[in-house]
mmCIF file with all atom_site columns, C-alpha atoms in Angstrom:
data_model
loop_
_atom_site.group_PDB
_atom_site.id
_atom_site.type_symbol
_atom_site.label_atom_id
_atom_site.label_alt_id
_atom_site.label_comp_id
_atom_site.label_asym_id
_atom_site.label_entity_id
_atom_site.label_seq_id
_atom_site.pdbx_PDB_ins_code
_atom_site.Cartn_x
_atom_site.Cartn_y
_atom_site.Cartn_z
_atom_site.occupancy
_atom_site.B_iso_or_equiv
_atom_site.pdbx_formal_charge
_atom_site.auth_seq_id
_atom_site.auth_comp_id
_atom_site.auth_asym_id
_atom_site.auth_atom_id
_atom_site.pdbx_PDB_model_num
ATOM 1   C CA . GLU A 1 1   ? 0.095  0.000   0.218  1.00 91.00 ? 1   GLU A CA 1
ATOM 2   C CA . TYR A 1 2   ? 3.259  2.314   0.357  1.00 88.00 ? 2   TYR A CA 1
ATOM 3   C CA . ASN A 1 3   ? 4.553  1.215   -3.069 1.00 91.00 ? 3   ASN A CA 1
ATOM 4   C CA . ALA A 1 4   ? 7.730  0.308   -1.242 1.00 92.00 ? 4   ALA A CA 1
ATOM 5   C CA . SER A 1 5   ? 10.206 -2.552  -1.862 1.00 94.00 ? 5   SER A CA 1
ATOM 6   C CA . ILE A 1 6   ? 12.565 -4.057  0.949  1.00 93.00 ? 6   ILE A CA 1
ATOM 7   C CA . GLU A 1 7   ? 15.747 -5.559  -0.277 1.00 94.00 ? 7   GLU A CA 1
ATOM 8   C CA . PHE A 1 8   ? 18.304 -7.672  1.531  1.00 93.00 ? 8   PHE A CA 1
ATOM 9   C CA . TYR A 1 9   ? 22.130 -7.301  0.255  1.00 93.00 ? 9   TYR A CA 1
ATOM 10  C CA . TRP A 1 10  ? 24.507 -9.693  1.511  1.00 91.00 ? 10  TRP A CA 1
ATOM 11  C CA . ALA A 1 11  ? 27.869 -7.686  2.188  1.00 92.00 ? 11  ALA A CA 1
ATOM 12  C CA . PRO A 1 12  ? 29.192 -9.271  5.510  1.00 92.00 ? 12  PRO A CA 1
ATOM 13  C CA . PHE A 1 13  ? 32.109 -6.849  5.877  1.00 95.00 ? 13  PHE A CA 1
ATOM 14  C CA . LEU A 1 14  ? 30.462 -4.124  3.626  1.00 96.00 ? 14  LEU A CA 1
ATOM 15  C CA . VAL A 1 15  ? 33.943 -3.951  1.944  1.00 96.00 ? 15  VAL A CA 1
ATOM 16  C CA . GLU A 1 16  ? 34.911 -6.647  -0.293 1.00 92.00 ? 16  GLU A CA 1
ATOM 17  C CA . SER A 1 17  ? 36.520 -9.951  0.672  1.00 90.00 ? 17  SER A CA 1
ATOM 18  C CA . ASN A 1 18  ? 37.323 -13.304 -1.021 1.00 87.00 ? 18  ASN A CA 1
ATOM 19  C CA . THR A 1 19  ? 35.162 -15.479 1.138  1.00 83.00 ? 19  THR A CA 1
ATOM 20  C CA . GLU A 1 20  ? 31.581 -13.811 0.622  1.00 80.00 ? 20  GLU A CA 1
ATOM 21  C CA . VAL A 1 21  ? 30.478 -17.082 -1.032 1.00 76.00 ? 21  VAL A CA 1
ATOM 22  C CA . ASN A 1 22  ? 32.576 -19.348 1.121  1.00 73.00 ? 22  ASN A CA 1
ATOM 23  C CA . ILE A 1 23  ? 31.863 -17.569 4.265  1.00 72.00 ? 23  ILE A CA 1
ATOM 24  C CA . LEU A 1 24  ? 32.862 -20.634 6.541  1.00 70.00 ? 24  LEU A CA 1
ATOM 25  C CA . GLU A 1 25  ? 36.259 -20.648 5.223  1.00 76.00 ? 25  GLU A CA 1
ATOM 26  C CA . PRO A 1 26  ? 37.899 -17.911 7.639  1.00 75.00 ? 26  PRO A CA 1
ATOM 27  C CA . LYS A 1 27  ? 41.503 -19.437 7.226  1.00 79.00 ? 27  LYS A CA 1
ATOM 28  C CA . LYS A 1 28  ? 41.507 -18.512 3.719  1.00 82.00 ? 28  LYS A CA 1
ATOM 29  C CA . ARG A 1 29  ? 39.787 -15.032 4.250  1.00 88.00 ? 29  ARG A CA 1
ATOM 30  C CA . ILE A 1 30  ? 41.314 -11.760 2.854  1.00 90.00 ? 30  ILE A CA 1
ATOM 31  C CA . ILE A 1 31  ? 39.359 -8.518  3.510  1.00 92.00 ? 31  ILE A CA 1
ATOM 32  C CA . LYS A 1 32  ? 39.856 -5.720  0.793  1.00 92.00 ? 32  LYS A CA 1
ATOM 33  C CA . VAL A 1 33  ? 39.668 -2.752  3.145  1.00 93.00 ? 33  VAL A CA 1
ATOM 34  C CA . ASP A 1 34  ? 39.776 -0.218  0.450  1.00 93.00 ? 34  ASP A CA 1
ATOM 35  C CA . SER A 1 35  ? 36.788 -0.885  -1.644 1.00 92.00 ? 35  SER A CA 1
ATOM 36  C CA . VAL A 1 36  ? 33.101 -1.064  -1.517 1.00 95.00 ? 36  VAL A CA 1
ATOM 37  C CA . SER A 1 37  ? 32.474 -0.642  -5.259 1.00 92.00 ? 37  SER A CA 1
ATOM 38  C CA . LYS A 1 38  ? 31.408 -4.302  -5.860 1.00 90.00 ? 38  LYS A CA 1
ATOM 39  C CA . GLN A 1 39  ? 28.513 -4.016  -3.256 1.00 92.00 ? 39  GLN A CA 1
ATOM 40  C CA . SER A 1 40  ? 27.784 -0.058  -3.387 1.00 95.00 ? 40  SER A CA 1
ATOM 41  C CA . LYS A 1 41  ? 26.452 -0.238  -7.040 1.00 93.00 ? 41  LYS A CA 1
ATOM 42  C CA . ASN A 1 42  ? 23.573 -2.088  -5.344 1.00 93.00 ? 42  ASN A CA 1
ATOM 43  C CA . TRP A 1 43  ? 22.987 0.463   -2.694 1.00 96.00 ? 43  TRP A CA 1
ATOM 44  C CA . GLU A 1 44  ? 22.548 3.568   -4.878 1.00 94.00 ? 44  GLU A CA 1
ATOM 45  C CA . GLY A 1 45  ? 19.236 5.193   -5.298 1.00 92.00 ? 45  GLY A CA 1
ATOM 46  C CA . ALA A 1 46  ? 17.551 3.725   -2.082 1.00 96.00 ? 46  ALA A CA 1
ATOM 47  C CA . ASP A 1 47  ? 15.496 6.085   -0.086 1.00 96.00 ? 47  ASP A CA 1
ATOM 48  C CA . ILE A 1 48  ? 16.507 4.274   3.172  1.00 97.00 ? 48  ILE A CA 1
ATOM 49  C CA . LEU A 1 49  ? 19.706 2.216   3.667  1.00 98.00 ? 49  LEU A CA 1
ATOM 50  C CA . ALA A 1 50  ? 20.350 0.305   6.872  1.00 98.00 ? 50  ALA A CA 1
ATOM 51  C CA . PHE A 1 51  ? 23.893 -1.031  7.289  1.00 98.00 ? 51  PHE A CA 1
ATOM 52  C CA . ASN A 1 52  ? 25.463 -3.374  9.853  1.00 96.00 ? 52  ASN A CA 1
ATOM 53  C CA . THR A 1 53  ? 28.721 -5.570  10.093 1.00 96.00 ? 53  THR A CA 1
ATOM 54  C CA . TYR A 1 54  ? 30.327 -7.171  13.033 1.00 94.00 ? 54  TYR A CA 1
ATOM 55  C CA . VAL A 1 55  ? 30.286 -11.098 13.612 1.00 91.00 ? 55  VAL A CA 1
ATOM 56  C CA . TRP A 1 56  ? 32.118 -12.018 10.587 1.00 90.00 ? 56  TRP A CA 1
ATOM 57  C CA . TRP A 1 57  ? 35.059 -9.743  11.518 1.00 92.00 ? 57  TRP A CA 1
ATOM 58  C CA . MET A 1 58  ? 35.385 -11.859 14.785 1.00 89.00 ? 58  MET A CA 1
ATOM 59  C CA . ILE A 1 59  ? 37.526 -14.829 13.646 1.00 83.00 ? 59  ILE A CA 1
ATOM 60  C CA . GLY A 1 60  ? 40.571 -13.980 15.641 1.00 84.00 ? 60  GLY A CA 1
ATOM 61  C CA . LEU A 1 61  ? 42.774 -11.309 16.946 1.00 88.00 ? 61  LEU A CA 1
ATOM 62  C CA . ARG A 1 62  ? 44.447 -10.496 13.688 1.00 91.00 ? 62  ARG A CA 1
ATOM 63  C CA . LEU A 1 63  ? 43.000 -10.296 9.965  1.00 91.00 ? 63  LEU A CA 1
ATOM 64  C CA . LYS A 1 64  ? 44.511 -10.909 6.633  1.00 91.00 ? 64  LYS A CA 1
ATOM 65  C CA . THR A 1 65  ? 43.791 -7.359  4.996  1.00 92.00 ? 65  THR A CA 1
ATOM 66  C CA . LEU A 1 66  ? 44.415 -6.280  1.654  1.00 89.00 ? 66  LEU A CA 1
ATOM 67  C CA . TRP A 1 67  ? 45.048 -3.073  -0.478 1.00 84.00 ? 67  TRP A CA 1
ATOM 68  C CA . GLY A 1 68  ? 44.482 -3.315  -4.315 1.00 77.00 ? 68  GLY A CA 1
ATOM 69  C CA . SER A 1 69  ? 43.820 -6.325  -6.315 1.00 73.00 ? 69  SER A CA 1
ATOM 70  C CA . PHE A 1 70  ? 43.043 -10.063 -5.187 1.00 69.00 ? 70  PHE A CA 1
ATOM 71  C CA . ALA A 1 71  ? 45.265 -11.146 -7.974 1.00 67.00 ? 71  ALA A CA 1
ATOM 72  C CA . ASN A 1 72  ? 48.214 -10.253 -5.624 1.00 62.00 ? 72  ASN A CA 1
ATOM 73  C CA . GLY A 1 73  ? 47.242 -13.205 -3.633 1.00 59.00 ? 73  GLY A CA 1
ATOM 74  C CA . GLU A 1 74  ? 49.556 -14.292 -0.786 1.00 58.00 ? 74  GLU A CA 1
ATOM 75  C CA . GLU A 1 75  ? 52.094 -11.699 -1.341 1.00 64.00 ? 75  GLU A CA 1
ATOM 76  C CA . GLY A 1 76  ? 49.267 -8.871  -1.361 1.00 73.00 ? 76  GLY A CA 1
ATOM 77  C CA . TYR A 1 77  ? 47.988 -8.767  2.213  1.00 85.00 ? 77  TYR A CA 1
ATOM 78  C CA . ALA A 1 78  ? 48.885 -7.559  5.753  1.00 89.00 ? 78  ALA A CA 1
ATOM 79  C CA . GLN A 1 79  ? 48.117 -8.954  9.177  1.00 92.00 ? 79  GLN A CA 1
ATOM 80  C CA . LEU A 1 80  ? 46.176 -6.383  11.028 1.00 94.00 ? 80  LEU A CA 1
ATOM 81  C CA . ASP A 1 81  ? 44.632 -6.261  14.663 1.00 95.00 ? 81  ASP A CA 1
ATOM 82  C CA . THR A 1 82  ? 40.924 -6.953  14.117 1.00 94.00 ? 82  THR A CA 1
ATOM 83  C CA . PRO A 1 83  ? 39.855 -3.381  15.415 1.00 96.00 ? 83  PRO A CA 1
ATOM 84  C CA . VAL A 1 84  ? 42.513 -1.763  13.273 1.00 96.00 ? 84  VAL A CA 1
ATOM 85  C CA . ALA A 1 85  ? 41.210 -3.632  10.190 1.00 96.00 ? 85  ALA A CA 1
ATOM 86  C CA . TYR A 1 86  ? 37.519 -2.967  11.192 1.00 97.00 ? 86  TYR A CA 1
ATOM 87  C CA . LYS A 1 87  ? 38.164 0.617   11.314 1.00 97.00 ? 87  LYS A CA 1
ATOM 88  C CA . ILE A 1 88  ? 39.853 0.971   7.977  1.00 96.00 ? 88  ILE A CA 1
ATOM 89  C CA . GLY A 1 89  ? 37.092 -0.902  6.367  1.00 96.00 ? 89  GLY A CA 1
ATOM 90  C CA . LEU A 1 90  ? 34.399 1.396   7.999  1.00 98.00 ? 90  LEU A CA 1
ATOM 91  C CA . LYS A 1 91  ? 36.210 4.561   6.906  1.00 98.00 ? 91  LYS A CA 1
ATOM 92  C CA . THR A 1 92  ? 36.145 3.201   3.476  1.00 97.00 ? 92  THR A CA 1
ATOM 93  C CA . TRP A 1 93  ? 32.174 2.622   3.704  1.00 98.00 ? 93  TRP A CA 1
ATOM 94  C CA . ALA A 1 94  ? 32.037 6.132   5.293  1.00 98.00 ? 94  ALA A CA 1
ATOM 95  C CA . ASN A 1 95  ? 33.808 7.749   2.569  1.00 98.00 ? 95  ASN A CA 1
ATOM 96  C CA . TRP A 1 96  ? 31.346 6.360   -0.048 1.00 98.00 ? 96  TRP A CA 1
ATOM 97  C CA . ILE A 1 97  ? 28.466 7.410   2.182  1.00 98.00 ? 97  ILE A CA 1
ATOM 98  C CA . ASP A 1 98  ? 29.825 10.957  2.306  1.00 98.00 ? 98  ASP A CA 1
ATOM 99  C CA . SER A 1 99  ? 30.944 11.077  -1.278 1.00 97.00 ? 99  SER A CA 1
ATOM 100 C CA . THR A 1 100 ? 27.870 9.689   -2.800 1.00 97.00 ? 100 THR A CA 1
ATOM 101 C CA . ILE A 1 101 ? 24.793 10.099  -0.671 1.00 97.00 ? 101 ILE A CA 1
ATOM 102 C CA . ASN A 1 102 ? 22.524 12.905  -0.713 1.00 97.00 ? 102 ASN A CA 1
ATOM 103 C CA . PRO A 1 103 ? 20.938 13.142  2.942  1.00 97.00 ? 103 PRO A CA 1
ATOM 104 C CA . ASN A 1 104 ? 18.153 15.114  1.333  1.00 97.00 ? 104 ASN A CA 1
ATOM 105 C CA . LYS A 1 105 ? 17.168 11.898  -0.472 1.00 97.00 ? 105 LYS A CA 1
ATOM 106 C CA . THR A 1 106 ? 18.411 9.033   1.438  1.00 98.00 ? 106 THR A CA 1
ATOM 107 C CA . ARG A 1 107 ? 18.427 8.331   5.266  1.00 98.00 ? 107 ARG A CA 1
ATOM 108 C CA . VAL A 1 108 ? 21.110 6.137   6.480  1.00 98.00 ? 108 VAL A CA 1
ATOM 109 C CA . PHE A 1 109 ? 21.296 3.705   9.563  1.00 98.00 ? 109 PHE A CA 1
ATOM 110 C CA . PHE A 1 110 ? 23.663 1.585   11.052 1.00 98.00 ? 110 PHE A CA 1
ATOM 111 C CA . THR A 1 111 ? 22.869 -0.940  13.647 1.00 97.00 ? 111 THR A CA 1
ATOM 112 C CA . THR A 1 112 ? 25.477 -1.943  16.226 1.00 96.00 ? 112 THR A CA 1
ATOM 113 C CA . MET A 1 113 ? 26.694 -5.321  16.876 1.00 95.00 ? 113 MET A CA 1
ATOM 114 C CA . SER A 1 114 ? 24.083 -8.252  17.719 1.00 96.00 ? 114 SER A CA 1
ATOM 115 C CA . SER A 1 115 ? 25.146 -9.843  21.121 1.00 96.00 ? 115 SER A CA 1
ATOM 116 C CA . ILE A 1 116 ? 26.718 -13.483 21.030 1.00 96.00 ? 116 ILE A CA 1
ATOM 117 C CA . HIS A 1 117 ? 26.164 -15.609 24.357 1.00 97.00 ? 117 HIS A CA 1
ATOM 118 C CA . SER A 1 118 ? 28.620 -18.442 24.136 1.00 95.00 ? 118 SER A CA 1
ATOM 119 C CA . LYS A 1 119 ? 30.389 -18.273 27.633 1.00 96.00 ? 119 LYS A CA 1
ATOM 120 C CA . SER A 1 120 ? 27.836 -19.105 30.275 1.00 97.00 ? 120 SER A CA 1
ATOM 121 C CA . LYS A 1 121 ? 30.261 -18.292 32.953 1.00 96.00 ? 121 LYS A CA 1
ATOM 122 C CA . ASP A 1 122 ? 29.692 -14.500 31.932 1.00 97.00 ? 122 ASP A CA 1
ATOM 123 C CA . TRP A 1 123 ? 26.430 -14.598 33.541 1.00 97.00 ? 123 TRP A CA 1
ATOM 124 C CA . GLY A 1 124 ? 27.382 -16.868 36.708 1.00 96.00 ? 124 GLY A CA 1
ATOM 125 C CA . ARG A 1 125 ? 26.674 -20.395 35.360 1.00 95.00 ? 125 ARG A CA 1
ATOM 126 C CA . GLU A 1 126 ? 30.004 -22.042 35.662 1.00 93.00 ? 126 GLU A CA 1
ATOM 127 C CA . ASP A 1 127 ? 28.577 -25.541 34.688 1.00 92.00 ? 127 ASP A CA 1
ATOM 128 C CA . GLY A 1 128 ? 26.553 -24.293 31.776 1.00 93.00 ? 128 GLY A CA 1
ATOM 129 C CA . LEU A 1 129 ? 26.622 -25.143 28.223 1.00 95.00 ? 129 LEU A CA 1
ATOM 130 C CA . LYS A 1 130 ? 26.657 -21.724 26.373 1.00 96.00 ? 130 LYS A CA 1
ATOM 131 C CA . CYS A 1 131 ? 23.112 -20.626 26.164 1.00 97.00 ? 131 CYS A CA 1
ATOM 132 C CA . PHE A 1 132 ? 21.605 -24.148 26.278 1.00 98.00 ? 132 PHE A CA 1
ATOM 133 C CA . ASN A 1 133 ? 18.686 -24.616 28.484 1.00 96.00 ? 133 ASN A CA 1
ATOM 134 C CA . GLU A 1 134 ? 18.413 -20.854 29.609 1.00 97.00 ? 134 GLU A CA 1
ATOM 135 C CA . THR A 1 135 ? 14.840 -19.796 30.026 1.00 97.00 ? 135 THR A CA 1
ATOM 136 C CA . LYS A 1 136 ? 15.205 -16.396 31.523 1.00 97.00 ? 136 LYS A CA 1
ATOM 137 C CA . PRO A 1 137 ? 17.075 -13.208 30.715 1.00 98.00 ? 137 PRO A CA 1
ATOM 138 C CA . VAL A 1 138 ? 19.868 -12.116 32.753 1.00 98.00 ? 138 VAL A CA 1
ATOM 139 C CA . MET A 1 139 ? 18.535 -9.723  35.507 1.00 96.00 ? 139 MET A CA 1
ATOM 140 C CA . LYS A 1 140 ? 21.734 -7.879  36.291 1.00 95.00 ? 140 LYS A CA 1
ATOM 141 C CA . LYS A 1 141 ? 21.613 -4.184  35.024 1.00 93.00 ? 141 LYS A CA 1
ATOM 142 C CA . LYS A 1 142 ? 24.115 -3.211  32.493 1.00 93.00 ? 142 LYS A CA 1
ATOM 143 C CA . PHE A 1 143 ? 25.202 -6.791  32.156 1.00 97.00 ? 143 PHE A CA 1
ATOM 144 C CA . TRP A 1 144 ? 27.721 -7.247  29.255 1.00 96.00 ? 144 TRP A CA 1
ATOM 145 C CA . GLY A 1 145 ? 29.115 -10.477 28.013 1.00 96.00 ? 145 GLY A CA 1
ATOM 146 C CA . SER A 1 146 ? 32.693 -11.072 26.913 1.00 94.00 ? 146 SER A CA 1
ATOM 147 C CA . ASP A 1 147 ? 31.510 -11.986 23.375 1.00 93.00 ? 147 ASP A CA 1
ATOM 148 C CA . SER A 1 148 ? 30.621 -8.342  22.783 1.00 93.00 ? 148 SER A CA 1
ATOM 149 C CA . ASN A 1 149 ? 33.702 -6.223  22.009 1.00 93.00 ? 149 ASN A CA 1
ATOM 150 C CA . LYS A 1 150 ? 33.548 -2.724  23.185 1.00 93.00 ? 150 LYS A CA 1
ATOM 151 C CA . ASP A 1 151 ? 36.723 -1.686  21.222 1.00 94.00 ? 151 ASP A CA 1
ATOM 152 C CA . MET A 1 152 ? 34.875 -2.749  18.021 1.00 94.00 ? 152 MET A CA 1
ATOM 153 C CA . MET A 1 153 ? 31.814 -0.502  19.225 1.00 94.00 ? 153 MET A CA 1
ATOM 154 C CA . SER A 1 154 ? 34.081 2.286   19.711 1.00 96.00 ? 154 SER A CA 1
ATOM 155 C CA . VAL A 1 155 ? 35.288 2.056   16.285 1.00 97.00 ? 155 VAL A CA 1
ATOM 156 C CA . VAL A 1 156 ? 31.948 2.371   15.012 1.00 97.00 ? 156 VAL A CA 1
ATOM 157 C CA . ALA A 1 157 ? 31.067 5.437   17.047 1.00 96.00 ? 157 ALA A CA 1
ATOM 158 C CA . GLY A 1 158 ? 34.502 7.206   16.140 1.00 97.00 ? 158 GLY A CA 1
ATOM 159 C CA . VAL A 1 159 ? 34.111 6.637   12.558 1.00 98.00 ? 159 VAL A CA 1
ATOM 160 C CA . ILE A 1 160 ? 30.340 7.646   12.391 1.00 98.00 ? 160 ILE A CA 1
ATOM 161 C CA . ASN A 1 161 ? 30.820 10.739  14.428 1.00 97.00 ? 161 ASN A CA 1
ATOM 162 C CA . LYS A 1 162 ? 33.260 12.104  11.779 1.00 97.00 ? 162 LYS A CA 1
ATOM 163 C CA . MET A 1 163 ? 30.917 11.676  8.751  1.00 98.00 ? 163 MET A CA 1
ATOM 164 C CA . LYS A 1 164 ? 29.626 14.415  7.162  1.00 98.00 ? 164 LYS A CA 1
ATOM 165 C CA . VAL A 1 165 ? 26.135 12.450  6.246  1.00 98.00 ? 165 VAL A CA 1
ATOM 166 C CA . PRO A 1 166 ? 24.292 12.091  9.238  1.00 97.00 ? 166 PRO A CA 1
ATOM 167 C CA . VAL A 1 167 ? 23.890 8.512   10.264 1.00 98.00 ? 167 VAL A CA 1
ATOM 168 C CA . SER A 1 168 ? 21.277 7.116   12.845 1.00 97.00 ? 168 SER A CA 1
ATOM 169 C CA . VAL A 1 169 ? 22.619 4.493   15.099 1.00 97.00 ? 169 VAL A CA 1
ATOM 170 C CA . LEU A 1 170 ? 20.394 1.769   15.997 1.00 97.00 ? 170 LEU A CA 1
ATOM 171 C CA . ASN A 1 171 ? 21.989 0.667   19.379 1.00 95.00 ? 171 ASN A CA 1
ATOM 172 C CA . ILE A 1 172 ? 20.716 -2.753  19.916 1.00 97.00 ? 172 ILE A CA 1
ATOM 173 C CA . THR A 1 173 ? 23.657 -4.287  21.851 1.00 96.00 ? 173 THR A CA 1
ATOM 174 C CA . GLN A 1 174 ? 22.964 -3.641  25.539 1.00 95.00 ? 174 GLN A CA 1
ATOM 175 C CA . LEU A 1 175 ? 19.225 -4.376  25.214 1.00 95.00 ? 175 LEU A CA 1
ATOM 176 C CA . SER A 1 176 ? 20.046 -7.777  23.735 1.00 97.00 ? 176 SER A CA 1
ATOM 177 C CA . GLU A 1 177 ? 22.718 -8.510  25.959 1.00 98.00 ? 177 GLU A CA 1
ATOM 178 C CA . TYR A 1 178 ? 20.360 -9.663  28.686 1.00 98.00 ? 178 TYR A CA 1
ATOM 179 C CA . ARG A 1 179 ? 18.686 -12.229 26.436 1.00 98.00 ? 179 ARG A CA 1
ATOM 180 C CA . ILE A 1 180 ? 20.462 -15.220 27.110 1.00 98.00 ? 180 ILE A CA 1
ATOM 181 C CA . ASP A 1 181 ? 17.421 -17.168 26.706 1.00 98.00 ? 181 ASP A CA 1
ATOM 182 C CA . ALA A 1 182 ? 16.333 -16.046 23.251 1.00 98.00 ? 182 ALA A CA 1
ATOM 183 C CA . HIS A 1 183 ? 18.865 -17.906 20.996 1.00 98.00 ? 183 HIS A CA 1
ATOM 184 C CA . SER A 1 184 ? 17.876 -20.759 18.601 1.00 97.00 ? 184 SER A CA 1
ATOM 185 C CA . SER A 1 185 ? 20.406 -23.033 20.797 1.00 98.00 ? 185 SER A CA 1
ATOM 186 C CA . ILE A 1 186 ? 19.985 -26.824 19.563 1.00 97.00 ? 186 ILE A CA 1
ATOM 187 C CA . TYR A 1 187 ? 16.762 -25.767 17.488 1.00 97.00 ? 187 TYR A CA 1
ATOM 188 C CA . THR A 1 188 ? 18.926 -24.349 14.864 1.00 96.00 ? 188 THR A CA 1
ATOM 189 C CA . GLU A 1 189 ? 19.908 -25.409 11.469 1.00 92.00 ? 189 GLU A CA 1
ATOM 190 C CA . THR A 1 190 ? 23.271 -26.175 10.052 1.00 87.00 ? 190 THR A CA 1
ATOM 191 C CA . GLY A 1 191 ? 23.919 -26.594 6.107  1.00 82.00 ? 191 GLY A CA 1
ATOM 192 C CA . GLY A 1 192 ? 20.297 -25.995 5.483  1.00 88.00 ? 192 GLY A CA 1
ATOM 193 C CA . ARG A 1 193 ? 19.003 -28.624 7.805  1.00 95.00 ? 193 ARG A CA 1
ATOM 194 C CA . LEU A 1 194 ? 17.953 -28.879 11.474 1.00 96.00 ? 194 LEU A CA 1
ATOM 195 C CA . LEU A 1 195 ? 20.128 -30.388 13.910 1.00 97.00 ? 195 LEU A CA 1
ATOM 196 C CA . ASN A 1 196 ? 19.625 -34.498 14.218 1.00 96.00 ? 196 ASN A CA 1
ATOM 197 C CA . ASP A 1 197 ? 19.359 -36.005 17.608 1.00 96.00 ? 197 ASP A CA 1
ATOM 198 C CA . GLU A 1 198 ? 22.904 -36.728 17.905 1.00 96.00 ? 198 GLU A CA 1
ATOM 199 C CA . GLU A 1 199 ? 23.829 -33.201 17.643 1.00 96.00 ? 199 GLU A CA 1
ATOM 200 C CA . LYS A 1 200 ? 21.178 -31.955 19.582 1.00 97.00 ? 200 LYS A CA 1
ATOM 201 C CA . ALA A 1 201 ? 22.578 -34.143 22.528 1.00 97.00 ? 201 ALA A CA 1
ATOM 202 C CA . ASP A 1 202 ? 25.823 -32.266 22.316 1.00 96.00 ? 202 ASP A CA 1
ATOM 203 C CA . PRO A 1 203 ? 24.807 -28.568 22.998 1.00 96.00 ? 203 PRO A CA 1
ATOM 204 C CA . GLY A 1 204 ? 28.187 -27.736 24.021 1.00 94.00 ? 204 GLY A CA 1
ATOM 205 C CA . ARG A 1 205 ? 29.289 -28.026 20.553 1.00 94.00 ? 205 ARG A CA 1
ATOM 206 C CA . HIS A 1 206 ? 26.125 -27.432 18.689 1.00 95.00 ? 206 HIS A CA 1
ATOM 207 C CA . ALA A 1 207 ? 24.074 -25.042 20.520 1.00 97.00 ? 207 ALA A CA 1
ATOM 208 C CA . ASP A 1 208 ? 23.761 -21.777 18.353 1.00 97.00 ? 208 ASP A CA 1
ATOM 209 C CA . CYS A 1 209 ? 24.050 -18.781 20.690 1.00 97.00 ? 209 CYS A CA 1
ATOM 210 C CA . ILE A 1 210 ? 24.560 -16.421 17.863 1.00 95.00 ? 210 ILE A CA 1
ATOM 211 C CA . HIS A 1 211 ? 21.218 -16.397 15.905 1.00 95.00 ? 211 HIS A CA 1
ATOM 212 C CA . TRP A 1 212 ? 18.048 -15.545 17.426 1.00 97.00 ? 212 TRP A CA 1
ATOM 213 C CA . CYS A 1 213 ? 14.671 -17.168 17.544 1.00 96.00 ? 213 CYS A CA 1
ATOM 214 C CA . LEU A 1 214 ? 12.058 -15.849 15.401 1.00 94.00 ? 214 LEU A CA 1
ATOM 215 C CA . PRO A 1 215 ? 9.426  -14.202 16.459 1.00 96.00 ? 215 PRO A CA 1
ATOM 216 C CA . GLY A 1 216 ? 12.009 -12.631 19.036 1.00 97.00 ? 216 GLY A CA 1
ATOM 217 C CA . VAL A 1 217 ? 14.567 -10.168 19.797 1.00 98.00 ? 217 VAL A CA 1
ATOM 218 C CA . PRO A 1 218 ? 15.078 -9.035  16.238 1.00 97.00 ? 218 PRO A CA 1
ATOM 219 C CA . ASP A 1 219 ? 11.447 -8.016  16.184 1.00 97.00 ? 219 ASP A CA 1
ATOM 220 C CA . THR A 1 220 ? 12.373 -5.513  18.807 1.00 97.00 ? 220 THR A CA 1
ATOM 221 C CA . TRP A 1 221 ? 15.075 -3.976  16.859 1.00 97.00 ? 221 TRP A CA 1
ATOM 222 C CA . ASN A 1 222 ? 12.596 -3.526  13.996 1.00 96.00 ? 222 ASN A CA 1
ATOM 223 C CA . GLN A 1 223 ? 10.075 -1.851  16.363 1.00 97.00 ? 223 GLN A CA 1
ATOM 224 C CA . ILE A 1 224 ? 13.234 0.657   17.032 1.00 96.00 ? 224 ILE A CA 1
ATOM 225 C CA . PHE A 1 225 ? 13.760 1.099   13.500 1.00 96.00 ? 225 PHE A CA 1
ATOM 226 C CA . LEU A 1 226 ? 10.128 1.669   12.805 1.00 95.00 ? 226 LEU A CA 1
ATOM 227 C CA . ALA A 1 227 ? 9.908  4.533   15.594 1.00 96.00 ? 227 ALA A CA 1
ATOM 228 C CA . HIS A 1 228 ? 13.075 6.191   13.815 1.00 95.00 ? 228 HIS A CA 1
ATOM 229 C CA . LEU A 1 229 ? 11.331 5.930   10.441 1.00 92.00 ? 229 LEU A CA 1
#
């Protein structure tokens, strides 16, 4: 009734990488931190753009990062600390926004990191198995788990604060931190199929404490987004 279309565009790092198709091969991953041109051609002309990028960066303390062409291969990348690589990548994205987007025609949003709950000792359950069998939220005020990296959040704040085009930040991290009970856990899927009984019996290995049940927490994020709109 509003003559609107909604599109999801898969760009896990916003900038380019060599593993966007084979995303589950982190050891081969090289992130091209100086270009969004492959992705950005699909962003142009939108009335509203909502971005986020976080979890796929978190594969280790250092990342293989590249300037120039992937054709340089093994000789072309440098190892950088993850927050440093993240900052360079976000600056590339921010430069594209500032040089391309007309804020009178397009509204830009950035959603902060989605909380992960893989360490049950964070909320005082030493004998727990990640988020498995959690049925209530954490009730401690300002709870913050060790899987949410504040250095990465500060990178987002620092880059966005220096942009010319206004970006509305949807800060969903803290409110999602409490919801250790809301992940898909053993009722998740892997490789396009639900876990089998043997896998469900091993939650320490297979419980999914990254993704969320639907309906669930992401619907609250959408309500915040709708309120901004």
